[in-house]
CSV table of C-alpha atoms in Angstrom, one decimal:
chain,number,residue,atom,x,y,z
A,3,MET,CA,92.7,95.2,101.9
A,4,TYR,CA,95.6,95.6,99.4
A,5,ARG,CA,95.4,99.2,99.2
A,6,VAL,CA,98.4,101.3,100.9
A,7,LYS,CA,98.0,104.9,101.7
A,8,GLN,CA,100.3,107.3,100.0
A,9,LEU,CA,100.7,111.1,100.7
A,10,SER,CA,101.0,113.6,97.8
A,11,VAL,CA,102.5,116.7,99.1
A,12,PHE,CA,102.8,119.9,97.0
A,13,LEU,CA,105.9,121.7,97.3
A,14,GLU,CA,107.2,124.9,96.0
A,15,ASN,CA,110.0,124.5,93.5
A,16,ARG,CA,112.7,126.2,95.4
A,17,LYS,CA,115.9,125.1,97.2
A,18,GLY,CA,115.2,123.5,100.8
A,19,SER,CA,111.5,122.8,100.2
A,20,LEU,CA,111.8,119.1,100.2
A,21,ALA,CA,114.3,119.1,103.1
A,22,ALA,CA,112.0,121.0,105.2
A,23,ALA,CA,109.0,118.5,104.7
A,24,THR,CA,111.1,115.5,105.2
A,25,GLN,CA,112.6,117.2,108.3
A,26,LEU,CA,109.2,117.8,109.6
A,27,LEU,CA,108.3,114.1,109.3
A,28,GLY,CA,111.6,112.9,110.6
A,29,THR,CA,111.5,115.0,113.8
A,30,SER,CA,108.0,113.9,114.4
A,31,GLY,CA,109.4,110.3,114.6
A,32,LEU,CA,107.9,109.2,111.3
A,33,ASN,CA,109.9,107.1,109.0
A,34,LEU,CA,109.9,107.8,105.3
A,35,LEU,CA,109.6,104.3,103.5
A,36,ALA,CA,109.3,105.4,99.8
A,37,LEU,CA,109.6,108.5,97.9
A,38,SER,CA,109.2,109.8,94.5
A,39,ILE,CA,109.3,113.5,93.1
A,40,ALA,CA,107.5,115.0,90.1
A,41,GLU,CA,108.1,118.6,89.2
A,42,THR,CA,106.9,121.5,86.9
A,43,ASP,CA,108.3,124.8,86.8
A,44,ASN,CA,106.6,126.2,89.7
A,45,TYR,CA,106.0,123.3,92.1
A,46,GLY,CA,106.7,119.6,92.8
A,47,ILE,CA,104.7,116.9,93.9
A,48,ALA,CA,106.5,114.6,96.5
A,49,ARG,CA,104.8,111.1,96.8
A,50,LEU,CA,105.5,109.5,99.9
A,51,ILE,CA,104.9,106.3,101.9
A,52,VAL,CA,105.5,107.0,105.5
A,53,SER,CA,105.4,104.8,108.8
A,54,ASP,CA,102.1,106.6,110.0
A,55,THR,CA,100.0,108.1,107.0
A,56,GLU,CA,97.4,109.8,109.0
A,57,ASP,CA,99.9,111.4,111.6
A,58,GLY,CA,102.1,112.5,108.6
A,59,ALA,CA,99.3,114.1,106.8
A,60,ALA,CA,98.1,115.9,110.0
A,61,ARG,CA,101.5,117.2,110.7
A,62,LEU,CA,102.2,118.3,107.1
A,63,ARG,CA,98.8,120.1,106.9
A,64,ALA,CA,99.4,121.6,110.3
A,65,SER,CA,102.4,123.2,109.0
A,66,GLY,CA,100.8,124.6,105.8
A,67,TYR,CA,101.5,122.1,103.3
A,68,THR,CA,98.7,120.9,100.7
A,69,VAL,CA,98.4,117.1,101.1
A,70,ARG,CA,96.3,114.5,99.6
A,71,THR,CA,95.9,111.0,100.6
A,72,THR,CA,95.8,108.4,97.6
A,73,ASP,CA,95.4,104.6,97.6
A,74,VAL,CA,98.2,102.8,95.7
A,75,LEU,CA,99.2,99.1,95.2
A,76,VAL,CA,102.5,97.7,96.4
A,77,ALA,CA,103.5,94.6,94.4
A,78,CYS,CA,106.3,92.1,94.8
A,79,VAL,CA,108.0,92.1,91.4
A,80,PRO,CA,110.6,89.5,90.5
A,81,ASP,CA,114.0,91.1,90.7
A,82,ARG,CA,115.3,89.9,87.2
A,83,PRO,CA,115.3,91.1,83.8
A,84,ASN,CA,111.8,91.5,82.6
A,85,GLY,CA,110.1,91.1,86.1
A,86,LEU,CA,108.4,94.4,85.9
A,87,THR,CA,107.6,94.0,82.2
A,88,GLU,CA,105.6,90.7,82.9
A,89,ILE,CA,103.3,92.6,85.3
A,90,LEU,CA,102.9,95.6,83.2
A,91,ARG,CA,101.8,93.3,80.3
A,92,ILE,CA,99.4,91.5,82.6
A,93,LEU,CA,97.8,95.1,83.3
A,94,GLU,CA,98.1,96.0,79.7
A,95,LYS,CA,96.2,92.9,78.4
A,96,GLU,CA,93.4,93.7,81.0
A,97,ASP,CA,93.1,97.4,79.8
A,98,ILE,CA,94.3,98.8,83.1
A,99,SER,CA,96.7,101.8,82.7
A,100,VAL,CA,99.6,102.4,85.0
A,101,GLU,CA,99.2,106.4,85.9
A,102,TYR,CA,102.8,106.2,87.7
A,103,LEU,CA,105.0,103.8,89.6
A,104,TYR,CA,108.1,103.9,91.8
A,105,SER,CA,110.3,101.6,93.7
A,106,PHE,CA,110.1,101.0,97.6
A,107,VAL,CA,113.2,101.6,99.5
A,108,ARG,CA,113.1,98.5,101.6
A,109,ASN,CA,114.7,95.2,100.7
A,110,SER,CA,112.4,92.3,100.3
A,111,GLY,CA,114.7,89.7,99.5
A,112,PHE,CA,114.4,88.3,95.9
A,113,ASN,CA,111.7,90.7,94.8
A,114,ALA,CA,111.7,94.4,94.2
A,115,LEU,CA,108.8,96.2,95.9
A,116,ILE,CA,107.0,98.4,93.3
A,117,ILE,CA,104.5,101.0,94.1
A,118,PHE,CA,101.7,101.3,91.5
A,119,ARG,CA,98.9,103.9,91.0
A,120,VAL,CA,96.5,102.4,88.3
A,121,SER,CA,93.4,103.6,86.6
A,122,ASP,CA,91.2,100.8,88.3
A,123,THR,CA,92.7,99.8,91.7
A,124,GLU,CA,90.1,96.9,92.5
A,125,ARG,CA,90.3,95.2,89.0
A,126,ALA,CA,94.1,95.3,89.3
A,127,ILE,CA,94.2,93.7,92.7
A,128,GLU,CA,91.9,91.0,91.5
A,129,ILE,CA,94.0,90.5,88.3
A,130,LEU,CA,97.3,90.6,89.9
A,131,LYS,CA,96.2,88.2,92.7
A,132,THR,CA,94.7,85.8,90.0
A,133,ASN,CA,98.1,85.8,88.2
A,134,GLY,CA,100.1,85.0,91.4
A,135,ILE,CA,101.5,88.3,92.1
A,136,GLU,CA,102.1,89.0,95.7
A,137,MET,CA,100.6,92.3,97.1
A,138,LEU,CA,101.3,93.9,100.2
A,139,THR,CA,98.7,95.0,102.7
A,140,GLN,CA,99.0,98.3,104.7
A,141,ASP,CA,100.0,96.3,107.8
A,142,LYS,CA,102.8,94.6,105.9
A,143,VAL,CA,104.1,97.8,104.6
A,144,ASP,CA,104.1,99.4,108.1
A,145,ALA,CA,106.0,96.4,109.4
A,146,LEU,CA,108.9,96.7,107.0
């Protein structure tokens, strides 16, 4: 229920490859909601939250991109000093590792929206909800 679908797109580490992928999505009418890039010498991984995950994955695959769909969590983090740290400490205390995280582009008022990939998604959802952390569903993300 609180899982959000993310696309991981493998890109050649060359000029214009990210622009080509994002243009493909944009000209298809898909909105890019969040983006993170990780790179190595030869390739990069673009992690994307788009307005229609299934359509985005299909269009990228049809154009020759290698795409993986991953479940991530989107949490409302208090937009103040140590807001993120408090959530990280909750996860740490419960022995849940954060594999990576990045911020969401949309404005949610007094909270930052942070995308988390964690070692145990189901336990993380339960623990964060128990600790009063608001989690977004796919429907809520799509509506932003």
